[in-house]
DNA sequence: GCAATACTAAACCAGTTAGTTTACAATATA
DNA sequence: TATATTGTAAACTAACTGGTTTAGTATTGC
């Protein structure tokens, strides 16, 4: 065995954290909810069919990905979306954008070729 | 305990698979490599500092996310990128795009307010 | 026909994740 | 001051992940 089955420990970069945070339906739902307006953890957990600690952990994942920020006022934690982090994955996607647009062009070309 | 600690088993949707596939640096590197031109599994594995089976599994994750397709010719598996799947996350992002652009507008407004 | 090549499959392993429950701390309110 | 509210922390669990190794299956080429 080369490394005893251990994972490669290069620390996860920003995109890892963002993509991973977004890879869960619950967390995407939280984000959508917060895109409407800020909310407390309890408010966020309420429609979620899971315990408060579970919801709280999801929020923490979103915080680590820099997609959400929370502020404690009294005993309530107010969370709000930080949409700017999403522009990071938009920029990543940018490299491929022309790519799938080209693909669509090719498909159109193919289709119009078929018509003849 | 409500469900004995088991995960919620709602089957992962398309976005789950795509975001999860992209949440790993190795797989993003594979995708970038394939954006240049198609390649065999061995060719893909070569610069990757991991065993062939490991690379093969990464490719499978990308295939399940519909980001890559592979075709076996003889004993060689040729893989190519399927950029169209990326348009799915572009569309998801679309909902939030105006959002972070607004945010930037607000920042600009703030900055020009400061100048006065 | 036999050896090399290009994989896949299966079994294993350690670390992570997503949930739970119970317990606690801090704050608000009656 | 006592009680209810809002959360976090810690310990636990099952499943998942990302890697390994060893073995096996096709296919190619000498």
PDB file of C-alpha atoms (C1' of nucleotides) in Angstrom:
ATOM      1  CA  UNK A   1       0.000   0.000   0.000  1.00  0.00           C
ATOM      2  CA  UNK A   2       1.370   3.373  -0.935  1.00  0.00           C
ATOM      3  CA  UNK A   3      -0.312   5.519   1.685  1.00  0.00           C
ATOM      4  CA  UNK A   4      -2.214   3.033   3.825  1.00  0.00           C
ATOM      5  CA  UNK A   5      -5.551   4.049   2.346  1.00  0.00           C
ATOM      6  CA  UNK A   6      -5.385   7.480   3.858  1.00  0.00           C
ATOM      7  CA  UNK A   7      -6.845  10.398   1.960  1.00  0.00           C
ATOM      8  CA  UNK A   8      -4.667  12.938   0.317  1.00  0.00           C
ATOM      9  CA  UNK A   9      -4.633  15.812   2.776  1.00  0.00           C
ATOM     10  CA  UNK A  10      -4.197  18.816   0.553  1.00  0.00           C
ATOM     11  CA  UNK A  11      -6.513  21.238   2.324  1.00  0.00           C
ATOM     12  CA  UNK A  12      -9.807  21.692   0.480  1.00  0.00           C
ATOM     13  CA  UNK A  13      -9.862  24.891  -1.494  1.00  0.00           C
ATOM     14  CA  UNK A  14     -12.657  27.416  -1.641  1.00  0.00           C
ATOM     15  CA  UNK A  15     -14.394  25.724  -4.561  1.00  0.00           C
ATOM     16  CA  UNK A  16     -14.362  22.368  -2.769  1.00  0.00           C
ATOM     17  CA  UNK A  17     -16.207  23.941   0.151  1.00  0.00           C
ATOM     18  CA  UNK A  18     -18.698  25.786  -2.034  1.00  0.00           C
ATOM     19  CA  UNK A  19     -19.517  22.868  -4.334  1.00  0.00           C
ATOM     20  CA  UNK A  20     -19.778  20.499  -1.376  1.00  0.00           C
ATOM     21  CA  UNK A  21     -22.077  22.892   0.471  1.00  0.00           C
ATOM     22  CA  UNK A  22     -24.309  23.107  -2.590  1.00  0.00           C
ATOM     23  CA  UNK A  23     -24.374  19.338  -3.158  1.00  0.00           C
ATOM     24  CA  UNK A  24     -27.143  18.860  -0.602  1.00  0.00           C
ATOM     25  CA  UNK A  25     -30.797  19.588  -1.287  1.00  0.00           C
ATOM     26  CA  UNK A  26     -31.417  20.717   2.277  1.00  0.00           C
ATOM     27  CA  UNK A  27     -28.664  23.287   2.089  1.00  0.00           C
ATOM     28  CA  UNK A  28     -29.800  24.547  -1.302  1.00  0.00           C
ATOM     29  CA  UNK A  29     -33.283  24.909   0.200  1.00  0.00           C
ATOM     30  CA  UNK A  30     -31.831  26.905   3.088  1.00  0.00           C
ATOM     31  CA  UNK A  31     -30.045  29.158   0.659  1.00  0.00           C
ATOM     32  CA  UNK A  32     -33.195  29.740  -1.340  1.00  0.00           C
ATOM     33  CA  UNK A  33     -35.090  30.485   1.836  1.00  0.00           C
ATOM     34  CA  UNK A  34     -32.448  33.029   2.810  1.00  0.00           C
ATOM     35  CA  UNK A  35     -32.511  34.620  -0.626  1.00  0.00           C
ATOM     36  CA  UNK A  36     -35.967  35.866   0.346  1.00  0.00           C
ATOM     37  CA  UNK A  37     -34.950  37.388   3.655  1.00  0.00           C
ATOM     38  CA  UNK A  38     -32.720  36.771   6.700  1.00  0.00           C
ATOM     39  CA  UNK A  39     -33.950  34.291   9.304  1.00  0.00           C
ATOM     40  CA  UNK A  40     -33.071  32.723  12.628  1.00  0.00           C
ATOM     41  CA  UNK A  41     -31.864  29.131  12.919  1.00  0.00           C
ATOM     42  CA  UNK A  42     -35.222  28.079  14.388  1.00  0.00           C
ATOM     43  CA  UNK A  43     -37.154  29.668  11.559  1.00  0.00           C
ATOM     44  CA  UNK A  44     -34.902  27.916   9.082  1.00  0.00           C
ATOM     45  CA  UNK A  45     -35.210  24.559  10.840  1.00  0.00           C
ATOM     46  CA  UNK A  46     -38.992  24.693  11.165  1.00  0.00           C
ATOM     47  CA  UNK A  47     -39.980  23.376   7.699  1.00  0.00           C
ATOM     48  CA  UNK A  48     -37.047  20.998   7.502  1.00  0.00           C
ATOM     49  CA  UNK A  49     -38.144  17.614   8.964  1.00  0.00           C
ATOM     50  CA  UNK A  50     -35.021  17.376  11.066  1.00  0.00           C
ATOM     51  CA  UNK A  51     -33.805  18.335  14.506  1.00  0.00           C
ATOM     52  CA  UNK A  52     -32.539  21.796  15.354  1.00  0.00           C
ATOM     53  CA  UNK A  53     -28.929  20.597  15.822  1.00  0.00           C
ATOM     54  CA  UNK A  54     -29.016  19.043  12.348  1.00  0.00           C
ATOM     55  CA  UNK A  55     -30.219  22.281  10.790  1.00  0.00           C
ATOM     56  CA  UNK A  56     -27.638  24.212  12.785  1.00  0.00           C
ATOM     57  CA  UNK A  57     -24.891  21.998  11.329  1.00  0.00           C
ATOM     58  CA  UNK A  58     -26.121  22.627   7.790  1.00  0.00           C
ATOM     59  CA  UNK A  59     -25.930  26.345   8.413  1.00  0.00           C
ATOM     60  CA  UNK A  60     -22.361  25.919   9.642  1.00  0.00           C
ATOM     61  CA  UNK A  61     -21.440  24.157   6.386  1.00  0.00           C
ATOM     62  CA  UNK A  62     -22.888  27.083   4.446  1.00  0.00           C
ATOM     63  CA  UNK A  63     -20.992  29.504   6.685  1.00  0.00           C
ATOM     64  CA  UNK A  64     -17.668  27.712   6.124  1.00  0.00           C
ATOM     65  CA  UNK A  65     -18.322  27.944   2.384  1.00  0.00           C
ATOM     66  CA  UNK A  66     -18.864  31.656   2.872  1.00  0.00           C
ATOM     67  CA  UNK A  67     -22.359  31.425   1.424  1.00  0.00           C
ATOM     68  CA  UNK A  68     -24.106  32.548   4.594  1.00  0.00           C
ATOM     69  CA  UNK A  69     -23.191  34.715   7.548  1.00  0.00           C
ATOM     70  CA  UNK A  70     -24.780  34.668  10.980  1.00  0.00           C
ATOM     71  CA  UNK A  71     -24.922  37.236  13.708  1.00  0.00           C
ATOM     72  CA  UNK A  72     -26.039  36.624  17.264  1.00  0.00           C
ATOM     73  CA  UNK A  73     -28.398  39.208  18.743  1.00  0.00           C
ATOM     74  CA  UNK A  74     -29.523  38.237  22.192  1.00  0.00           C
ATOM     75  CA  UNK A  75     -30.171  34.513  22.011  1.00  0.00           C
ATOM     76  CA  UNK A  76     -31.194  34.577  18.363  1.00  0.00           C
ATOM     77  CA  UNK A  77     -28.766  33.874  15.516  1.00  0.00           C
ATOM     78  CA  UNK A  78     -29.762  35.839  12.452  1.00  0.00           C
ATOM     79  CA  UNK A  79     -28.519  34.317   9.209  1.00  0.00           C
ATOM     80  CA  UNK A  80     -28.312  35.998   5.852  1.00  0.00           C
ATOM     81  CA  UNK A  81     -27.152  34.902   2.438  1.00  0.00           C
ATOM     82  CA  UNK A  82     -23.809  36.046   1.074  1.00  0.00           C
ATOM     83  CA  UNK A  83     -24.494  35.798  -2.636  1.00  0.00           C
ATOM     84  CA  UNK A  84     -21.033  36.992  -3.623  1.00  0.00           C
ATOM     85  CA  UNK A  85     -19.519  33.550  -2.950  1.00  0.00           C
ATOM     86  CA  UNK A  86     -21.718  32.200  -5.715  1.00  0.00           C
ATOM     87  CA  UNK A  87     -19.852  34.386  -8.173  1.00  0.00           C
ATOM     88  CA  UNK A  88     -16.826  32.159  -7.481  1.00  0.00           C
ATOM     89  CA  UNK A  89     -18.517  29.168  -9.029  1.00  0.00           C
ATOM     90  CA  UNK A  90     -19.895  31.402 -11.761  1.00  0.00           C
ATOM     91  CA  UNK A  91     -16.323  32.350 -12.595  1.00  0.00           C
ATOM     92  CA  UNK A  92     -15.253  28.687 -12.540  1.00  0.00           C
ATOM     93  CA  UNK A  93     -18.143  27.893 -14.833  1.00  0.00           C
ATOM     94  CA  UNK A  94     -17.054  30.719 -17.122  1.00  0.00           C
ATOM     95  CA  UNK A  95     -14.218  28.640 -18.515  1.00  0.00           C
ATOM     96  CA  UNK A  96     -16.726  26.033 -19.720  1.00  0.00           C
ATOM     97  CA  UNK A  97     -19.517  28.358 -20.756  1.00  0.00           C
ATOM     98  CA  UNK A  98     -18.352  28.978 -24.302  1.00  0.00           C
ATOM     99  CA  UNK A  99     -17.850  25.244 -24.372  1.00  0.00           C
ATOM    100  CA  UNK A 100     -21.426  24.125 -23.925  1.00  0.00           C
ATOM    101  CA  UNK A 101     -22.633  27.050 -25.994  1.00  0.00           C
ATOM    102  CA  UNK A 102     -20.407  25.772 -28.785  1.00  0.00           C
ATOM    103  CA  UNK A 103     -21.918  22.361 -28.180  1.00  0.00           C
ATOM    104  CA  UNK A 104     -25.377  23.782 -28.703  1.00  0.00           C
ATOM    105  CA  UNK A 105     -24.176  25.461 -31.883  1.00  0.00           C
ATOM    106  CA  UNK A 106     -22.904  22.125 -33.123  1.00  0.00           C
ATOM    107  CA  UNK A 107     -26.221  20.525 -32.316  1.00  0.00           C
ATOM    108  CA  UNK A 108     -28.052  23.228 -34.232  1.00  0.00           C
ATOM    109  CA  UNK A 109     -25.684  22.747 -37.138  1.00  0.00           C
ATOM    110  CA  UNK A 110     -26.374  19.035 -37.003  1.00  0.00           C
ATOM    111  CA  UNK A 111     -30.121  19.529 -36.868  1.00  0.00           C
ATOM    112  CA  UNK A 112     -30.195  21.920 -39.812  1.00  0.00           C
ATOM    113  CA  UNK A 113     -27.949  19.481 -41.669  1.00  0.00           C
ATOM    114  CA  UNK A 114     -30.568  16.773 -41.033  1.00  0.00           C
ATOM    115  CA  UNK A 115     -33.316  18.957 -42.459  1.00  0.00           C
ATOM    116  CA  UNK A 116     -31.746  19.015 -45.883  1.00  0.00           C
TER     117      UNK A 116
ATOM    118  CA  UNK B   1     -34.588   8.639  18.068  1.00  0.00           C
ATOM    119  CA  UNK B   2     -36.869   9.416  15.176  1.00  0.00           C
ATOM    120  CA  UNK B   3     -35.165   7.428  12.423  1.00  0.00           C
ATOM    121  CA  UNK B   4     -32.328   5.619  14.187  1.00  0.00           C
ATOM    122  CA  UNK B   5     -29.713   8.009  12.844  1.00  0.00           C
ATOM    123  CA  UNK B   6     -30.230   6.863   9.286  1.00  0.00           C
ATOM    124  CA  UNK B   7     -29.825   9.362   6.513  1.00  0.00           C
ATOM    125  CA  UNK B   8     -32.798  10.788   4.777  1.00  0.00           C
ATOM    126  CA  UNK B   9     -33.142   8.569   1.732  1.00  0.00           C
ATOM    127  CA  UNK B  10     -34.756  10.887  -0.757  1.00  0.00           C
ATOM    128  CA  UNK B  11     -32.824   9.889  -3.849  1.00  0.00           C
ATOM    129  CA  UNK B  12     -30.250  12.472  -4.823  1.00  0.00           C
ATOM    130  CA  UNK B  13     -31.378  14.666  -7.664  1.00  0.00           C
ATOM    131  CA  UNK B  14     -29.383  15.721 -10.692  1.00  0.00           C
ATOM    132  CA  UNK B  15     -27.945  18.812  -9.028  1.00  0.00           C
ATOM    133  CA  UNK B  16     -26.815  16.764  -6.022  1.00  0.00           C
ATOM    134  CA  UNK B  17     -24.815  14.522  -8.323  1.00  0.00           C
ATOM    135  CA  UNK B  18     -23.343  17.386 -10.338  1.00  0.00           C
ATOM    136  CA  UNK B  19     -22.355  19.552  -7.369  1.00  0.00           C
ATOM    137  CA  UNK B  20     -20.905  16.554  -5.542  1.00  0.00           C
ATOM    138  CA  UNK B  21     -18.926  15.505  -8.597  1.00  0.00           C
ATOM    139  CA  UNK B  22     -17.492  19.006  -8.862  1.00  0.00           C
ATOM    140  CA  UNK B  23     -16.662  19.251  -5.163  1.00  0.00           C
ATOM    141  CA  UNK B  24     -13.395  17.361  -5.624  1.00  0.00           C
ATOM    142  CA  UNK B  25     -10.247  18.940  -7.033  1.00  0.00           C
ATOM    143  CA  UNK B  26      -9.170  15.732  -8.746  1.00  0.00           C
ATOM    144  CA  UNK B  27     -12.451  15.486 -10.619  1.00  0.00           C
ATOM    145  CA  UNK B  28     -12.362  19.156 -11.611  1.00  0.00           C
ATOM    146  CA  UNK B  29      -8.836  18.516 -12.922  1.00  0.00           C
ATOM    147  CA  UNK B  30     -10.115  15.540 -14.931  1.00  0.00           C
ATOM    148  CA  UNK B  31     -12.849  17.677 -16.391  1.00  0.00           C
ATOM    149  CA  UNK B  32     -10.396  20.396 -17.358  1.00  0.00           C
ATOM    150  CA  UNK B  33      -8.139  17.813 -18.923  1.00  0.00           C
ATOM    151  CA  UNK B  34     -11.074  16.473 -20.945  1.00  0.00           C
ATOM    152  CA  UNK B  35     -12.097  19.944 -22.033  1.00  0.00           C
ATOM    153  CA  UNK B  36      -8.921  19.898 -24.119  1.00  0.00           C
ATOM    154  CA  UNK B  37      -9.596  16.582 -25.837  1.00  0.00           C
ATOM    155  CA  UNK B  38     -10.927  13.060 -25.169  1.00  0.00           C
ATOM    156  CA  UNK B  39      -8.646  10.633 -23.379  1.00  0.00           C
ATOM    157  CA  UNK B  40      -8.432   7.064 -22.122  1.00  0.00           C
ATOM    158  CA  UNK B  41      -8.651   6.200 -18.428  1.00  0.00           C
ATOM    159  CA  UNK B  42      -4.931   5.435 -18.349  1.00  0.00           C
ATOM    160  CA  UNK B  43      -4.028   8.746 -19.926  1.00  0.00           C
ATOM    161  CA  UNK B  44      -6.235  10.505 -17.407  1.00  0.00           C
ATOM    162  CA  UNK B  45      -4.771   8.572 -14.482  1.00  0.00           C
ATOM    163  CA  UNK B  46      -1.135   9.120 -15.481  1.00  0.00           C
ATOM    164  CA  UNK B  47      -0.575  12.622 -13.975  1.00  0.00           C
ATOM    165  CA  UNK B  48      -2.817  11.950 -10.999  1.00  0.00           C
ATOM    166  CA  UNK B  49      -0.660  10.487  -8.196  1.00  0.00           C
ATOM    167  CA  UNK B  50      -3.158   7.738  -7.546  1.00  0.00           C
ATOM    168  CA  UNK B  51      -3.861   4.204  -8.671  1.00  0.00           C
ATOM    169  CA  UNK B  52      -5.739   3.373 -11.835  1.00  0.00           C
ATOM    170  CA  UNK B  53      -8.775   2.024  -9.937  1.00  0.00           C
ATOM    171  CA  UNK B  54      -9.005   5.272  -7.985  1.00  0.00           C
ATOM    172  CA  UNK B  55      -8.954   7.336 -11.175  1.00  0.00           C
ATOM    173  CA  UNK B  56     -11.484   4.987 -12.717  1.00  0.00           C
ATOM    174  CA  UNK B  57     -13.837   5.576  -9.790  1.00  0.00           C
ATOM    175  CA  UNK B  58     -13.531   9.335 -10.196  1.00  0.00           C
ATOM    176  CA  UNK B  59     -14.484   8.987 -13.840  1.00  0.00           C
ATOM    177  CA  UNK B  60     -17.519   6.956 -12.804  1.00  0.00           C
ATOM    178  CA  UNK B  61     -18.626   9.741 -10.478  1.00  0.00           C
ATOM    179  CA  UNK B  62     -18.366  12.192 -13.355  1.00  0.00           C
ATOM    180  CA  UNK B  63     -20.300   9.795 -15.585  1.00  0.00           C
ATOM    181  CA  UNK B  64     -23.116   9.420 -13.059  1.00  0.00           C
ATOM    182  CA  UNK B  65     -23.330  13.215 -12.927  1.00  0.00           C
ATOM    183  CA  UNK B  66     -23.608  13.169 -16.695  1.00  0.00           C
ATOM    184  CA  UNK B  67     -20.536  15.376 -17.035  1.00  0.00           C
ATOM    185  CA  UNK B  68     -18.525  12.789 -18.928  1.00  0.00           C
ATOM    186  CA  UNK B  69     -19.334   9.898 -21.212  1.00  0.00           C
ATOM    187  CA  UNK B  70     -17.117   6.942 -21.963  1.00  0.00           C
ATOM    188  CA  UNK B  71     -17.073   4.532 -24.852  1.00  0.00           C
ATOM    189  CA  UNK B  72     -15.166   1.278 -24.962  1.00  0.00           C
ATOM    190  CA  UNK B  73     -13.278   0.570 -28.168  1.00  0.00           C
ATOM    191  CA  UNK B  74     -11.313  -2.623 -27.918  1.00  0.00           C
ATOM    192  CA  UNK B  75      -9.845  -2.627 -24.447  1.00  0.00           C
ATOM    193  CA  UNK B  76      -9.560   1.168 -24.249  1.00  0.00           C
ATOM    194  CA  UNK B  77     -12.218   3.358 -22.652  1.00  0.00           C
ATOM    195  CA  UNK B  78     -12.369   6.723 -24.344  1.00  0.00           C
ATOM    196  CA  UNK B  79     -13.822   9.475 -22.205  1.00  0.00           C
ATOM    197  CA  UNK B  80     -15.088  12.825 -23.325  1.00  0.00           C
ATOM    198  CA  UNK B  81     -16.601  15.778 -21.566  1.00  0.00           C
ATOM    199  CA  UNK B  82     -20.335  16.427 -21.763  1.00  0.00           C
ATOM    200  CA  UNK B  83     -20.388  20.167 -21.166  1.00  0.00           C
ATOM    201  CA  UNK B  84     -24.139  20.420 -21.466  1.00  0.00           C
ATOM    202  CA  UNK B  85     -24.607  19.111 -17.908  1.00  0.00           C
ATOM    203  CA  UNK B  86     -22.752  22.187 -16.705  1.00  0.00           C
ATOM    204  CA  UNK B  87     -25.563  24.318 -18.083  1.00  0.00           C
ATOM    205  CA  UNK B  88     -27.759  22.742 -15.384  1.00  0.00           C
ATOM    206  CA  UNK B  89     -25.779  24.391 -12.637  1.00  0.00           C
ATOM    207  CA  UNK B  90     -25.562  27.551 -14.722  1.00  0.00           C
ATOM    208  CA  UNK B  91     -29.345  27.598 -14.780  1.00  0.00           C
ATOM    209  CA  UNK B  92     -29.492  26.960 -11.018  1.00  0.00           C
ATOM    210  CA  UNK B  93     -27.052  29.810 -10.552  1.00  0.00           C
ATOM    211  CA  UNK B  94     -29.209  32.002 -12.738  1.00  0.00           C
ATOM    212  CA  UNK B  95     -31.724  32.498  -9.951  1.00  0.00           C
ATOM    213  CA  UNK B  96     -29.013  34.021  -7.772  1.00  0.00           C
ATOM    214  CA  UNK B  97     -27.108  35.887 -10.469  1.00  0.00           C
ATOM    215  CA  UNK B  98     -29.128  39.087 -10.327  1.00  0.00           C
ATOM    216  CA  UNK B  99     -28.725  38.724  -6.596  1.00  0.00           C
ATOM    217  CA  UNK B 100     -24.976  39.047  -6.336  1.00  0.00           C
ATOM    218  CA  UNK B 101     -24.950  41.579  -9.169  1.00  0.00           C
ATOM    219  CA  UNK B 102     -27.361  43.664  -7.096  1.00  0.00           C
ATOM    220  CA  UNK B 103     -24.953  43.200  -4.217  1.00  0.00           C
ATOM    221  CA  UNK B 104     -22.135  44.590  -6.334  1.00  0.00           C
ATOM    222  CA  UNK B 105     -24.347  47.500  -7.330  1.00  0.00           C
ATOM    223  CA  UNK B 106     -24.944  48.233  -3.665  1.00  0.00           C
ATOM    224  CA  UNK B 107     -21.228  48.120  -3.028  1.00  0.00           C
ATOM    225  CA  UNK B 108     -20.632  50.563  -5.882  1.00  0.00           C
ATOM    226  CA  UNK B 109     -23.345  52.826  -4.526  1.00  0.00           C
ATOM    227  CA  UNK B 110     -21.685  52.692  -1.129  1.00  0.00           C
ATOM    228  CA  UNK B 111     -18.269  53.471  -2.588  1.00  0.00           C
ATOM    229  CA  UNK B 112     -19.483  56.457  -4.574  1.00  0.00           C
ATOM    230  CA  UNK B 113     -21.340  57.629  -1.463  1.00  0.00           C
ATOM    231  CA  UNK B 114     -18.008  57.529   0.385  1.00  0.00           C
ATOM    232  CA  UNK B 115     -16.342  59.690  -2.261  1.00  0.00           C
ATOM    233  CA  UNK B 116     -18.583  62.636  -1.523  1.00  0.00           C
TER     234      UNK B 116
ATOM    235  C1'  DG C   1      -0.993 -19.718 -28.014  1.00  0.00           C
ATOM    236  C1'  DC C   2       1.093 -16.594 -24.583  1.00  0.00           C
ATOM    237  C1'  DA C   3       2.359 -12.418 -22.606  1.00  0.00           C
ATOM    238  C1'  DA C   4       1.364  -7.672 -22.047  1.00  0.00           C
ATOM    239  C1'  DT C   5      -2.088  -3.979 -21.697  1.00  0.00           C
ATOM    240  C1'  DA C   6      -6.232  -1.630 -20.090  1.00  0.00           C
ATOM    241  C1'  DC C   7      -9.318  -1.893 -17.441  1.00  0.00           C
ATOM    242  C1'  DT C   8     -13.133  -3.453 -13.786  1.00  0.00           C
ATOM    243  C1'  DA C   9     -14.547  -5.875  -9.514  1.00  0.00           C
ATOM    244  C1'  DA C  10     -14.340  -6.906  -4.871  1.00  0.00           C
ATOM    245  C1'  DA C  11     -12.771  -6.550  -0.301  1.00  0.00           C
ATOM    246  C1'  DC C  12     -10.864  -3.640   2.840  1.00  0.00           C
ATOM    247  C1'  DC C  13      -9.790   0.655   5.609  1.00  0.00           C
ATOM    248  C1'  DA C  14      -9.863   5.265   7.777  1.00  0.00           C
ATOM    249  C1'  DG C  15     -11.944   9.545   7.752  1.00  0.00           C
ATOM    250  C1'  DT C  16     -16.062  12.303   6.828  1.00  0.00           C
ATOM    251  C1'  DT C  17     -20.947  13.263   6.814  1.00  0.00           C
ATOM    252  C1'  DA C  18     -25.630  13.598   8.241  1.00  0.00           C
ATOM    253  C1'  DG C  19     -28.419  12.480  11.263  1.00  0.00           C
ATOM    254  C1'  DT C  20     -29.769  11.369  16.242  1.00  0.00           C
ATOM    255  C1'  DT C  21     -30.170  12.234  21.598  1.00  0.00           C
ATOM    256  C1'  DT C  22     -28.976  14.302  25.817  1.00  0.00           C
ATOM    257  C1'  DA C  23     -27.055  18.009  28.258  1.00  0.00           C
ATOM    258  C1'  DC C  24     -25.843  22.562  28.855  1.00  0.00           C
ATOM    259  C1'  DA C  25     -25.341  27.827  28.431  1.00  0.00           C
ATOM    260  C1'  DA C  26     -27.170  32.152  27.604  1.00  0.00           C
ATOM    261  C1'  DT C  27     -30.935  35.166  27.250  1.00  0.00           C
ATOM    262  C1'  DA C  28     -35.694  36.727  27.680  1.00  0.00           C
ATOM    263  C1'  DT C  29     -39.971  36.827  30.094  1.00  0.00           C
ATOM    264  C1'  DA C  30     -43.630  36.032  33.588  1.00  0.00           C
TER     265       DA C  30
ATOM    266  C1'  DT D   1     -36.265  34.258  40.797  1.00  0.00           C
ATOM    267  C1'  DA D   2     -38.041  30.638  38.162  1.00  0.00           C
ATOM    268  C1'  DT D   3     -39.182  29.151  33.621  1.00  0.00           C
ATOM    269  C1'  DA D   4     -39.214  29.062  28.780  1.00  0.00           C
ATOM    270  C1'  DT D   5     -36.646  29.908  24.515  1.00  0.00           C
ATOM    271  C1'  DT D   6     -32.734  29.622  21.328  1.00  0.00           C
ATOM    272  C1'  DG D   7     -29.276  27.743  20.279  1.00  0.00           C
ATOM    273  C1'  DT D   8     -24.424  24.963  20.733  1.00  0.00           C
ATOM    274  C1'  DA D   9     -21.665  20.932  22.300  1.00  0.00           C
ATOM    275  C1'  DA D  10     -20.636  16.273  22.791  1.00  0.00           C
ATOM    276  C1'  DA D  11     -21.173  11.515  22.128  1.00  0.00           C
ATOM    277  C1'  DC D  12     -23.017   8.162  19.243  1.00  0.00           C
ATOM    278  C1'  DT D  13     -24.323   5.712  14.812  1.00  0.00           C
ATOM    279  C1'  DA D  14     -24.826   4.269   9.992  1.00  0.00           C
ATOM    280  C1'  DA D  15     -23.753   5.261   5.551  1.00  0.00           C
ATOM    281  C1'  DC D  16     -20.708   7.339   2.310  1.00  0.00           C
ATOM    282  C1'  DT D  17     -16.131   8.625   0.353  1.00  0.00           C
ATOM    283  C1'  DG D  18     -11.688   8.166  -1.445  1.00  0.00           C
ATOM    284  C1'  DG D  19      -8.147   5.711  -1.337  1.00  0.00           C
ATOM    285  C1'  DT D  20      -5.669   1.027  -1.273  1.00  0.00           C
ATOM    286  C1'  DT D  21      -4.498  -4.001  -2.912  1.00  0.00           C
ATOM    287  C1'  DT D  22      -5.284  -8.191  -5.153  1.00  0.00           C
ATOM    288  C1'  DA D  23      -7.525 -10.671  -8.577  1.00  0.00           C
ATOM    289  C1'  DG D  24      -9.779 -11.326 -12.811  1.00  0.00           C
ATOM    290  C1'  DT D  25     -11.547 -10.291 -17.683  1.00  0.00           C
ATOM    291  C1'  DA D  26     -11.046  -8.706 -22.386  1.00  0.00           C
ATOM    292  C1'  DT D  27      -8.277  -7.465 -25.977  1.00  0.00           C
ATOM    293  C1'  DT D  28      -4.038  -6.732 -28.474  1.00  0.00           C
ATOM    294  C1'  DG D  29       0.226  -8.083 -30.427  1.00  0.00           C
ATOM    295  C1'  DC D  30       4.377 -11.069 -30.809  1.00  0.00           C
TER     296       DC D  30
END
